[in-house]
mmCIF file of C-alpha atoms in Angstrom:
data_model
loop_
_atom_site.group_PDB
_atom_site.id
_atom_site.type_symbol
_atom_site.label_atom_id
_atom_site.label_comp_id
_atom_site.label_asym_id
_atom_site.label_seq_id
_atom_site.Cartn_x
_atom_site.Cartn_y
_atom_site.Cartn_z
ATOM 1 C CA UNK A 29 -37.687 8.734 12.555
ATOM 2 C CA UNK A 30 -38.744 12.559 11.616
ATOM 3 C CA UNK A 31 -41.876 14.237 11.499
ATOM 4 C CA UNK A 32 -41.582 15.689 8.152
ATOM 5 C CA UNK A 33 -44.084 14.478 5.422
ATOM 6 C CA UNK A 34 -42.670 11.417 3.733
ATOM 7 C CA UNK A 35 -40.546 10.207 6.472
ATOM 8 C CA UNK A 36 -40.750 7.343 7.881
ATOM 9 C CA UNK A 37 -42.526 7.957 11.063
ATOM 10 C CA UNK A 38 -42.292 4.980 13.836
ATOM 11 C CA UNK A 39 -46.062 3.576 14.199
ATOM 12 C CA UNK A 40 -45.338 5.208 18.132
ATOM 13 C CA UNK A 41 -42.954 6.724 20.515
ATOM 14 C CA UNK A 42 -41.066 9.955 20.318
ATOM 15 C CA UNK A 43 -38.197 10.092 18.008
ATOM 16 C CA UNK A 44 -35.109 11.700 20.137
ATOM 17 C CA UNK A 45 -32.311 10.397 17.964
ATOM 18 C CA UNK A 46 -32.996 12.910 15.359
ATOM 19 C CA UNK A 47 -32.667 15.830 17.479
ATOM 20 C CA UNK A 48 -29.267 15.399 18.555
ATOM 21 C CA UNK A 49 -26.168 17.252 16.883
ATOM 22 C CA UNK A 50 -24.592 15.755 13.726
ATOM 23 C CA UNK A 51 -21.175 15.467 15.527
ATOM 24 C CA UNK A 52 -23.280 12.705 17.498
ATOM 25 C CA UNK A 53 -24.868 11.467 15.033
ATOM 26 C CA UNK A 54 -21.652 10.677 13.366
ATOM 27 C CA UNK A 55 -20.420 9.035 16.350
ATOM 28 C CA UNK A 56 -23.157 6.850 16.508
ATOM 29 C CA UNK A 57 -23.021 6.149 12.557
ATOM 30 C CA UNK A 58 -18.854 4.815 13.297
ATOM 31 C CA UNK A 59 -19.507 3.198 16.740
ATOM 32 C CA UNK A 60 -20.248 0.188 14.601
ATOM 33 C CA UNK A 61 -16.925 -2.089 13.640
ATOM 34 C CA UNK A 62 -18.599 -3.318 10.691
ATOM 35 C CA UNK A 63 -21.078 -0.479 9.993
ATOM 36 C CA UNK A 64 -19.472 0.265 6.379
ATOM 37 C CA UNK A 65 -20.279 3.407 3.995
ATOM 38 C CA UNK A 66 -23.056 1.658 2.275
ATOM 39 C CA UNK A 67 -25.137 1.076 5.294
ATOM 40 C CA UNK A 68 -24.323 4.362 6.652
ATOM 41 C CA UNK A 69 -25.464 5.601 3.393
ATOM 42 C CA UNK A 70 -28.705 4.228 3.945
ATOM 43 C CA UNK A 71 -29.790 6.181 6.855
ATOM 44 C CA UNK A 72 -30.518 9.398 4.206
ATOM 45 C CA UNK A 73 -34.161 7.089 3.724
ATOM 46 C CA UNK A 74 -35.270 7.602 7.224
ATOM 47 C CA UNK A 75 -36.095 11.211 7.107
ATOM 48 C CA UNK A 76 -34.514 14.507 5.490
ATOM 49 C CA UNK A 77 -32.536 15.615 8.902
ATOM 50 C CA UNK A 78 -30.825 12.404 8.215
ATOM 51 C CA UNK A 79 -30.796 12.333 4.377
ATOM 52 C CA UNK A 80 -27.139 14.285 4.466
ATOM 53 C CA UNK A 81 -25.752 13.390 8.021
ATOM 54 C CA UNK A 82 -23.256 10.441 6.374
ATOM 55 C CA UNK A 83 -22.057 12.551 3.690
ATOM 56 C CA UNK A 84 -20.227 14.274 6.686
ATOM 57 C CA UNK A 85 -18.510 11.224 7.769
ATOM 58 C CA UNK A 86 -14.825 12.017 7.914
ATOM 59 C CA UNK A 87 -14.460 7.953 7.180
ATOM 60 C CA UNK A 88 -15.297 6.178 3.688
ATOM 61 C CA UNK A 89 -15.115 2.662 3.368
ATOM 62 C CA UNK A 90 -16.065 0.406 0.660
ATOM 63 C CA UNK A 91 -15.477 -2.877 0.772
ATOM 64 C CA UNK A 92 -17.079 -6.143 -1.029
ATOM 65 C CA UNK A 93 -16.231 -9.466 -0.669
ATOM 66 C CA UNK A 94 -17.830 -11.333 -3.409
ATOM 67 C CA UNK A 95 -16.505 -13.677 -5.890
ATOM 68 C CA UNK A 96 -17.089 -10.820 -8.343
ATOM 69 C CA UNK A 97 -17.787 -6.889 -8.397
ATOM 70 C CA UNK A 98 -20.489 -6.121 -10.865
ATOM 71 C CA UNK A 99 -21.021 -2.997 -12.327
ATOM 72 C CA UNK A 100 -23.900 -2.083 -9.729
ATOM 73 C CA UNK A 101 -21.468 -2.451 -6.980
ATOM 74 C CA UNK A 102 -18.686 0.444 -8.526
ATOM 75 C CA UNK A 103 -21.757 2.696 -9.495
ATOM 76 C CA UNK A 104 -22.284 2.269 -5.839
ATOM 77 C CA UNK A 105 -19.220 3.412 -4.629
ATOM 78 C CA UNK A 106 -19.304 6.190 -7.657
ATOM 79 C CA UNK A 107 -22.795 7.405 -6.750
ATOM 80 C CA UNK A 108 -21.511 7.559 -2.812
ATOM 81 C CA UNK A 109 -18.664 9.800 -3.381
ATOM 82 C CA UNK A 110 -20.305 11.959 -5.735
ATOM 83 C CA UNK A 111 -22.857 12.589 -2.616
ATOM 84 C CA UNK A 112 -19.466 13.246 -0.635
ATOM 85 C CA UNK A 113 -18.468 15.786 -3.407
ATOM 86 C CA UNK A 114 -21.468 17.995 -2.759
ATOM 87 C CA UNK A 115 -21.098 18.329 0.983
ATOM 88 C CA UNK A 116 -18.571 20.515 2.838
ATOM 89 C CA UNK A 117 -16.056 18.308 4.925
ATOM 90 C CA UNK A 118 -13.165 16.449 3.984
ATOM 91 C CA UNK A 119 -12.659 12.958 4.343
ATOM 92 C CA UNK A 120 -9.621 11.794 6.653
ATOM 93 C CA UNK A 121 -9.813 8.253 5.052
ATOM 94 C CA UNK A 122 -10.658 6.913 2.337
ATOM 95 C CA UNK A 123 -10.986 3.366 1.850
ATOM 96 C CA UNK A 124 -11.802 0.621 -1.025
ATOM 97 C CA UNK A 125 -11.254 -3.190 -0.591
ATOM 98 C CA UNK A 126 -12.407 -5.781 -2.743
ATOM 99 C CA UNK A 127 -10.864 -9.099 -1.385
ATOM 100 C CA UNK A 128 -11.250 -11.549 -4.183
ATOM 101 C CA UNK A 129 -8.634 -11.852 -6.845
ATOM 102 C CA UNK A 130 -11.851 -12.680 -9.249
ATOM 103 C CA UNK A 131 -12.940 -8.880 -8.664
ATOM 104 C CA UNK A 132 -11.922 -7.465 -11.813
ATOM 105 C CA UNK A 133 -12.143 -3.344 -11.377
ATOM 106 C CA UNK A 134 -11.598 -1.157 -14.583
ATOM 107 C CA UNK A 135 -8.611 1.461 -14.548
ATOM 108 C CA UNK A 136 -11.038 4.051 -15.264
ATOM 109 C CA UNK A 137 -12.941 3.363 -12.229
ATOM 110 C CA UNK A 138 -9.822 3.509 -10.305
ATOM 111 C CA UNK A 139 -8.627 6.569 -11.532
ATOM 112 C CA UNK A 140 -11.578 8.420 -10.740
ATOM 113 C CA UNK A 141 -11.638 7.691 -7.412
ATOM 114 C CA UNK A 142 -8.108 8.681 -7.039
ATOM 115 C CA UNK A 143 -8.895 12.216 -8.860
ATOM 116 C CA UNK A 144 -11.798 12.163 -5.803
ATOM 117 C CA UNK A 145 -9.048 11.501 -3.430
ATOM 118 C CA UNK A 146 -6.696 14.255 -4.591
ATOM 119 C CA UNK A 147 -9.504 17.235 -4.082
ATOM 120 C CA UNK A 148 -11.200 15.948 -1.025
ATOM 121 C CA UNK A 149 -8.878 13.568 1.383
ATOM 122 C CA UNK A 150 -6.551 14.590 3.812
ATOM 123 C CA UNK A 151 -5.426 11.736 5.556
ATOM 124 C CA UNK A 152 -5.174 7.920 4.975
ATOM 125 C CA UNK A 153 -5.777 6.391 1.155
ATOM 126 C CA UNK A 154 -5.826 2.804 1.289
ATOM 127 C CA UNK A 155 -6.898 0.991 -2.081
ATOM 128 C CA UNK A 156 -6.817 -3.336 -2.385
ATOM 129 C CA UNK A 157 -8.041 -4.293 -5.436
ATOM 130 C CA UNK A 158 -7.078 -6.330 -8.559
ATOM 131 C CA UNK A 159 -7.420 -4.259 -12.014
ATOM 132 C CA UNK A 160 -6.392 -7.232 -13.891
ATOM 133 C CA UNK A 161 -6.862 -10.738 -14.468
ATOM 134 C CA UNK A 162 -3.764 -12.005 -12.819
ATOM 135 C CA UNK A 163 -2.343 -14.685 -9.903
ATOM 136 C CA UNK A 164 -0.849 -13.002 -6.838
ATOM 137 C CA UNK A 165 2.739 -11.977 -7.344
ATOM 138 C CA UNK A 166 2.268 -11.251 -11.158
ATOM 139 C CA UNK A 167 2.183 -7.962 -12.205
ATOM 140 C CA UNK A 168 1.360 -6.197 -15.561
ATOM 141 C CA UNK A 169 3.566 -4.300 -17.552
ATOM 142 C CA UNK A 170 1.798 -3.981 -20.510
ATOM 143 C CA UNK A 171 -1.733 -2.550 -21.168
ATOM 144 C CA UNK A 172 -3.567 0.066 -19.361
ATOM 145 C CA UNK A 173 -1.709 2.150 -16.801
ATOM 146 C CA UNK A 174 -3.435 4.011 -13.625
ATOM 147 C CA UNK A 175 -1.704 8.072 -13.479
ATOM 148 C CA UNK A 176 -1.292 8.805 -10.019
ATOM 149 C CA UNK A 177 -2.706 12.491 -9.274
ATOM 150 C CA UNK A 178 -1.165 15.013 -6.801
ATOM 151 C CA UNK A 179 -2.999 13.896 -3.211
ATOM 152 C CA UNK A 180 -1.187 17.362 -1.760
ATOM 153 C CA UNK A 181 -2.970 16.136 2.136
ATOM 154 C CA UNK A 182 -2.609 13.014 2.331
ATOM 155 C CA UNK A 183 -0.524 11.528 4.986
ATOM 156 C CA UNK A 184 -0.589 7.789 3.901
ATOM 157 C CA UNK A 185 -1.103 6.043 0.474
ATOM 158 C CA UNK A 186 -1.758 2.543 0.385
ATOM 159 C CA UNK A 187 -1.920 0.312 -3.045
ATOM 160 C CA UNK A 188 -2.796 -3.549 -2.496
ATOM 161 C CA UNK A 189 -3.191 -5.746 -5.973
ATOM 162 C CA UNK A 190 -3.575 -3.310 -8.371
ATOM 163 C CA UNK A 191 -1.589 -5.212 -10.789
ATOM 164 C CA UNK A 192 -1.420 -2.770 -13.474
ATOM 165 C CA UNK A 193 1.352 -0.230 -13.951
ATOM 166 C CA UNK A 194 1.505 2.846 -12.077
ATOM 167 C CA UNK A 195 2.558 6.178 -13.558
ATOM 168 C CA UNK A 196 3.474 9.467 -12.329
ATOM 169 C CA UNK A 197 3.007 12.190 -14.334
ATOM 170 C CA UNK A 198 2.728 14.943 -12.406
ATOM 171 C CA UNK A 199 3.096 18.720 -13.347
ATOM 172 C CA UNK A 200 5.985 20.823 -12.922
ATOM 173 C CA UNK A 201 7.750 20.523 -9.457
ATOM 174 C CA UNK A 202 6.511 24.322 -8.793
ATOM 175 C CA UNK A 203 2.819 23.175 -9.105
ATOM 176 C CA UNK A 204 2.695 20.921 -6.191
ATOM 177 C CA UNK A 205 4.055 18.212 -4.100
ATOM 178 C CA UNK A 206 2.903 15.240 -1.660
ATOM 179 C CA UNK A 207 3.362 17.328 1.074
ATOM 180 C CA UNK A 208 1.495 15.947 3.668
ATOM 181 C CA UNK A 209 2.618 12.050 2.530
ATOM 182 C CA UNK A 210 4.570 9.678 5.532
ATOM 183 C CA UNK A 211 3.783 6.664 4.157
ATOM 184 C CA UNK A 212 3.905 5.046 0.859
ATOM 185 C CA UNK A 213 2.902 1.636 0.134
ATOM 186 C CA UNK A 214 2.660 0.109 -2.893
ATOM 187 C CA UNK A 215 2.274 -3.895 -3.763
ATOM 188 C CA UNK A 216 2.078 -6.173 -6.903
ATOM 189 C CA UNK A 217 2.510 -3.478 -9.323
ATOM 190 C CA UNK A 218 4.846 -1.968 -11.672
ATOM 191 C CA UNK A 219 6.519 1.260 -11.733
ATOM 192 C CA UNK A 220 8.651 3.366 -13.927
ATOM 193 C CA UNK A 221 12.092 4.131 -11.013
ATOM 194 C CA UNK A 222 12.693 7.488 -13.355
ATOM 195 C CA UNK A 223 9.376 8.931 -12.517
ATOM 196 C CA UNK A 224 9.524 7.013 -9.343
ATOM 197 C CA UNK A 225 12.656 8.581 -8.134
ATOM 198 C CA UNK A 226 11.732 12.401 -9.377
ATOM 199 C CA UNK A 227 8.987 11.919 -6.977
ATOM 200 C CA UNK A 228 10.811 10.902 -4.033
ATOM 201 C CA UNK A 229 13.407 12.876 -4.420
ATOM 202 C CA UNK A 230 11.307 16.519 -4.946
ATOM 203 C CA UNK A 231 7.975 15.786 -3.995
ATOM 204 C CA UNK A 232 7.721 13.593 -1.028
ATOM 205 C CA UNK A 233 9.868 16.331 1.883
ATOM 206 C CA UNK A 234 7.976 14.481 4.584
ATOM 207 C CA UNK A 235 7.921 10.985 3.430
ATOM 208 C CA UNK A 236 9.531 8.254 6.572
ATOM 209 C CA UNK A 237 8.177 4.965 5.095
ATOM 210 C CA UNK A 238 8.664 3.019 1.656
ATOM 211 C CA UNK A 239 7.226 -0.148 1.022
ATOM 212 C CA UNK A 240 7.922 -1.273 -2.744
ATOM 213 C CA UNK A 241 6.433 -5.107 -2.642
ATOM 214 C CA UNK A 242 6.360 -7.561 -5.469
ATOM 215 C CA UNK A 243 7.087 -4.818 -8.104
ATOM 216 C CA UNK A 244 7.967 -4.501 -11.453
ATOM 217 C CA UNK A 245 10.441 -2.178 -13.156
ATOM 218 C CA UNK A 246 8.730 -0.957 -16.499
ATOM 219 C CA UNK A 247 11.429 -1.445 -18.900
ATOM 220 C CA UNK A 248 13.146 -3.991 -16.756
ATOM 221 C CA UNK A 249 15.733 -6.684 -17.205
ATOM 222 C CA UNK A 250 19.815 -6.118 -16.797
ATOM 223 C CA UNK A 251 19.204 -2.133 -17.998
ATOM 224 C CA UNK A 252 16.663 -1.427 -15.540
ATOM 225 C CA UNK A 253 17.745 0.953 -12.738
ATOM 226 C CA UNK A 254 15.573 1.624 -9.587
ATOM 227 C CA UNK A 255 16.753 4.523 -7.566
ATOM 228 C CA UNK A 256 15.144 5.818 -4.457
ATOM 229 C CA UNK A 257 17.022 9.081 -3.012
ATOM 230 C CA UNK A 258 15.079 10.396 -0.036
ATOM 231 C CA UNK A 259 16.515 13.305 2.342
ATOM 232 C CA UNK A 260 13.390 11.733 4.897
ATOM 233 C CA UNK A 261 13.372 8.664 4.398
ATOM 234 C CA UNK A 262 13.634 6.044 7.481
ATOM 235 C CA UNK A 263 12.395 3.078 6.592
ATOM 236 C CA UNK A 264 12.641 1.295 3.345
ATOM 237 C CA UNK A 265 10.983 -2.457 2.078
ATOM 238 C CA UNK A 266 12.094 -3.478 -1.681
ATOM 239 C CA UNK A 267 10.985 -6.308 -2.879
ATOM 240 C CA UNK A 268 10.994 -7.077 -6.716
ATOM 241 C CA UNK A 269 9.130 -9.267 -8.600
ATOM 242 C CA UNK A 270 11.345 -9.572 -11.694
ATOM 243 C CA UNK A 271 15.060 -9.246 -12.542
ATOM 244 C CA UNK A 272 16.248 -5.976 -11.494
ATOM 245 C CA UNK A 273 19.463 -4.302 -12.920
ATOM 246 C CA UNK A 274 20.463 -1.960 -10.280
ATOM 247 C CA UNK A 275 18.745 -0.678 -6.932
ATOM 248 C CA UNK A 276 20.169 2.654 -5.747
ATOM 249 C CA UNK A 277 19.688 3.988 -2.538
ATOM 250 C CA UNK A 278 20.414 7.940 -0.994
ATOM 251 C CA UNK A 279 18.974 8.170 2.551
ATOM 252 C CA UNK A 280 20.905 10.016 4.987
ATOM 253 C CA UNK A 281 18.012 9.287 7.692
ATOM 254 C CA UNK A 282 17.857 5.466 6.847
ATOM 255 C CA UNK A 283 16.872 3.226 9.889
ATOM 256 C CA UNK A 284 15.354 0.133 8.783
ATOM 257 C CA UNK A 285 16.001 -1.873 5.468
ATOM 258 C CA UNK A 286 14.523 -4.684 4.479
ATOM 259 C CA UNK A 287 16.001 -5.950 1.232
ATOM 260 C CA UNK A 288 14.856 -8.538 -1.379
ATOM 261 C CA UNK A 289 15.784 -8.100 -5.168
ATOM 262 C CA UNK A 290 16.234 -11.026 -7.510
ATOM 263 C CA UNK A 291 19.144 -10.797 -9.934
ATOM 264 C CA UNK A 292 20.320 -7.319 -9.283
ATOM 265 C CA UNK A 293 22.833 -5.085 -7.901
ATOM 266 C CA UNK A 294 22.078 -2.831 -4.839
ATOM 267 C CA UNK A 295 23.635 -0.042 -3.738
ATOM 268 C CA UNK A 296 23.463 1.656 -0.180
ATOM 269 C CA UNK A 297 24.642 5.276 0.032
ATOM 270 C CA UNK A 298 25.187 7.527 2.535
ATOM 271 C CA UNK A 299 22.750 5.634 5.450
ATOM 272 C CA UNK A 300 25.031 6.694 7.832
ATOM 273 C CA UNK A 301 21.847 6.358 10.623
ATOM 274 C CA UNK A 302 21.174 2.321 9.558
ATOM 275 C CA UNK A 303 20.416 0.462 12.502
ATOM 276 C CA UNK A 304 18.388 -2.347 11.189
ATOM 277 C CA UNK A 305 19.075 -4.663 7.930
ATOM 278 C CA UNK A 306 16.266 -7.917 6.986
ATOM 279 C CA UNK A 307 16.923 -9.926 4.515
ATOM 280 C CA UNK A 308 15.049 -13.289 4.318
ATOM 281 C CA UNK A 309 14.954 -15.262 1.565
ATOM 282 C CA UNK A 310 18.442 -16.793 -0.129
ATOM 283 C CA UNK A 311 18.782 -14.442 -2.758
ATOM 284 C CA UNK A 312 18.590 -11.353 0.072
ATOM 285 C CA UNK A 313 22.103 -10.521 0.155
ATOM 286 C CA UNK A 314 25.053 -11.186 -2.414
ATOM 287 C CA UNK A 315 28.205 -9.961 -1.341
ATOM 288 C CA UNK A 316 29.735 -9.907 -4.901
ATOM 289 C CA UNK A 317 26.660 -7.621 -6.292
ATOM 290 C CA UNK A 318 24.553 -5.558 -3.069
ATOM 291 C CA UNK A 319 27.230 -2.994 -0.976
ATOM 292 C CA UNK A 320 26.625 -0.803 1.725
ATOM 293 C CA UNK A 321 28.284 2.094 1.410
ATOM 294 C CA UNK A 322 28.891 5.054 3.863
ATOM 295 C CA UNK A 323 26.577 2.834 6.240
ATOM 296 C CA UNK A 324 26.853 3.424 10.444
ATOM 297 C CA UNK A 325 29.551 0.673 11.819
ATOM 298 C CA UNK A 326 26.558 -0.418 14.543
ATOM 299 C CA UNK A 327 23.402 -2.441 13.890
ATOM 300 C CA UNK A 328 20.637 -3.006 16.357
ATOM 301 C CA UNK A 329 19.690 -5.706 14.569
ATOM 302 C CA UNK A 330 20.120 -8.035 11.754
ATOM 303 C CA UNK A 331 18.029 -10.523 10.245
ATOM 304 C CA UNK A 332 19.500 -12.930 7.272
ATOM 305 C CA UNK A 333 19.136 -16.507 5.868
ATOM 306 C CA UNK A 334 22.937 -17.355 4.451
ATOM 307 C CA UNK A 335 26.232 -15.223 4.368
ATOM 308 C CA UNK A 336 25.701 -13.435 7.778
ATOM 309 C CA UNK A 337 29.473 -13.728 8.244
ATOM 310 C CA UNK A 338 30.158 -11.578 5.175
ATOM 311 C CA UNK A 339 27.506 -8.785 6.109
ATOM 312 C CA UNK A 340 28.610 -8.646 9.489
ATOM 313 C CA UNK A 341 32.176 -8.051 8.918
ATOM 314 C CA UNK A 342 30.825 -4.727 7.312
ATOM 315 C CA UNK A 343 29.532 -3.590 11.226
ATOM 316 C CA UNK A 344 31.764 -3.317 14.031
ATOM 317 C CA UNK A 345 28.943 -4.817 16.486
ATOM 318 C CA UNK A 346 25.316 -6.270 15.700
ATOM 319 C CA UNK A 347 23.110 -6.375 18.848
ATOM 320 C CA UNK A 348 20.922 -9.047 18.087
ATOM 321 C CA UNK A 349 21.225 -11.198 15.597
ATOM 322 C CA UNK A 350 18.531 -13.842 13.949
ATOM 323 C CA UNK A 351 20.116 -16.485 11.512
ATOM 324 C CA UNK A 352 17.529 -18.555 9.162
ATOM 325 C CA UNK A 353 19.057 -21.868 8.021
ATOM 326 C CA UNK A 354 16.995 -23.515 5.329
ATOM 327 C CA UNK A 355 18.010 -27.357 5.101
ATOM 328 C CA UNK A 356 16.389 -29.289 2.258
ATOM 329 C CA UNK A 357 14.593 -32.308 3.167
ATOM 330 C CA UNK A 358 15.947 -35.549 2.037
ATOM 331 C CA UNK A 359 13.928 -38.487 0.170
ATOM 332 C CA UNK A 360 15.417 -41.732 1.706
ATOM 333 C CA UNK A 361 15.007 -43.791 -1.573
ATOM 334 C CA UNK A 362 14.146 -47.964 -0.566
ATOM 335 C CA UNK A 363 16.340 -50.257 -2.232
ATOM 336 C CA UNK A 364 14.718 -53.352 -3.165
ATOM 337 C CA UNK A 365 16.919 -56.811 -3.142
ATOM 338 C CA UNK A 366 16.377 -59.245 -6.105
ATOM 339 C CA UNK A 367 16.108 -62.700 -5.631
#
């Protein structure tokens, strides 16, 4: 492609490609469903009008699906996004996924790309990787810890495996917020609920989705309090990984709420608005120990494995309602006769 000296030139035929606009050109670089940011990276060899054309892609993805991520494959993804840093745009989504548990990716590789993320996404950051030697569904609480930056644009933050503790600690309230943020995700990690909840409740104005998955409370055990007040929030998905001491909940716009905690209290304030409660597993709902308080007296729906009666008598009416019974299989044990 090109006719410049040291492109490659095809051995014959006219090169029309070239000559379109970038805003095609980028269209043809994402028409691909597997076409990734390290292949589109390698059209910049073909010729210089194409040498920057992919460091305009409002898209980066990384993703690697090897047993194990050397070093070559994160100076990859480094050397890409510092190429990103020197163009103009801003990238709409940002995206690294390495889908082996034996990928072991250094906090300070992580954290760099999330200081890249707060100055250059607005949109969608979605990051599954493991920074830890650990099984699914254990999280560290010791060791290094990842600081979250301000992302002031983007709309949806997404945190798969880190398994490493997450901090906030961000700069005065005056100096900036998560704006722009709808949805949080975060799963196998752990998480200090003070910082936590001084995010939520002062940074996040626009935030409708929580999803708090196999977490850790830093600190945790019968002391540990996890409080989540949101003036926003819709839907909510808590699911700890540890023994919790107390869940708190403030959400006058509550919707949804799926709830899982083992070994803790939970308490449901002012979710006047709740129309739909989840809870799945046996330890989902304990009369004694999780209230709702100031909830709405109608459910859309409710979804529960044991003591359904008890939560329902806290509704007037519940539309629909699904019922899990879990019945433990039996061993028939043989009896043998002597003669």
């Amino acid at each position: 492609m090109g006719t410049d000296d040291g492109d490659l030139v095809a051995a014959a035929g006219e090169d029309r490609i070239s000559g379109l606009p970038d805003h095609l050109l980028h269209s043809i670089l994402l028409g691909h469903p597997d076409l990734r940011t390290f292949d589109a990276a390698r059209t910049s060899v073909l010729s210089r009008r194409w040498r920057h054309v992919w460091a305009h892609l409002p898209f980066l993805s990384f993703s690697h699906g090897g047993e194990e991520a050397d070093s070559s494959t994160l100076d990859r993804i480094d050397a890409a996004l510092n190429a990103y840093s020197d163009s103009e745009p801003t990238a709409s989504r940002l995206e690294i996924s390495m889908t082996n548990w034996r990928c072991q990716v250094p906090v300070s590789r992580v954290a760099s790309w999330l200081r890249f993320a707060s100055r250059r996404l607005a949109g969608e950051l979605r990051l599954s990787l493991c920074c830890g030697n650990l099984k699914y569904g254990e999280v560290a609480v010791a060791g290094e810890e990842l600081v979250i930056p301000l992302c002031e644009r983007a709309t949806e933050i997404s945190f798969e495996k880190l398994c490493c503790a997450l901090r906030f600690r961000l700069p005065p309230a005056d100096a900036g917020a998560f704006a722009a943020l709808i949805t949080l995700d975060i799963k196998n990690a752990a998480l200090d609920g003070e910082e936590l909840d001084g995010v939520l409740a002062s940074r996040c104005p626009r935030l409708k989705k929580l999803v708090l998955e196999w977490i850790t409370v830093l600190g945790g055990g019968d002391a540990s309090v996890l409080s989540i007040r949101s003036g926003s929030l819709e839907d909510l998905k808590v699911s700890t990984n540890e023994r919790l001491g107390r869940l708190q909940v403030a959400a006058p716009e509550l919707r949804t709420l799926f709830l899982s905690i083992r070994h803790g209290d939970a308490h449901i304030a002012a979710a006047p608005k709740l129309e739909e409660v989840y809870c799945y597993n046996n330890y989902g709902f304990e009369p004694g120990r999780h209230r709702l308080v100031e909830a709405g007296r109608h459910l859309r729906r409710l979804v529960i494995m044991l003591n359904a009666a008890v939560l329902m008598r806290q509704f007037n009416t519940v539309d629909e309602l699904v019922l899990g019974v879990y019945i433990p299989k039996v061993r028939h044990r043989r009896y043998y006769k002597q003669s």
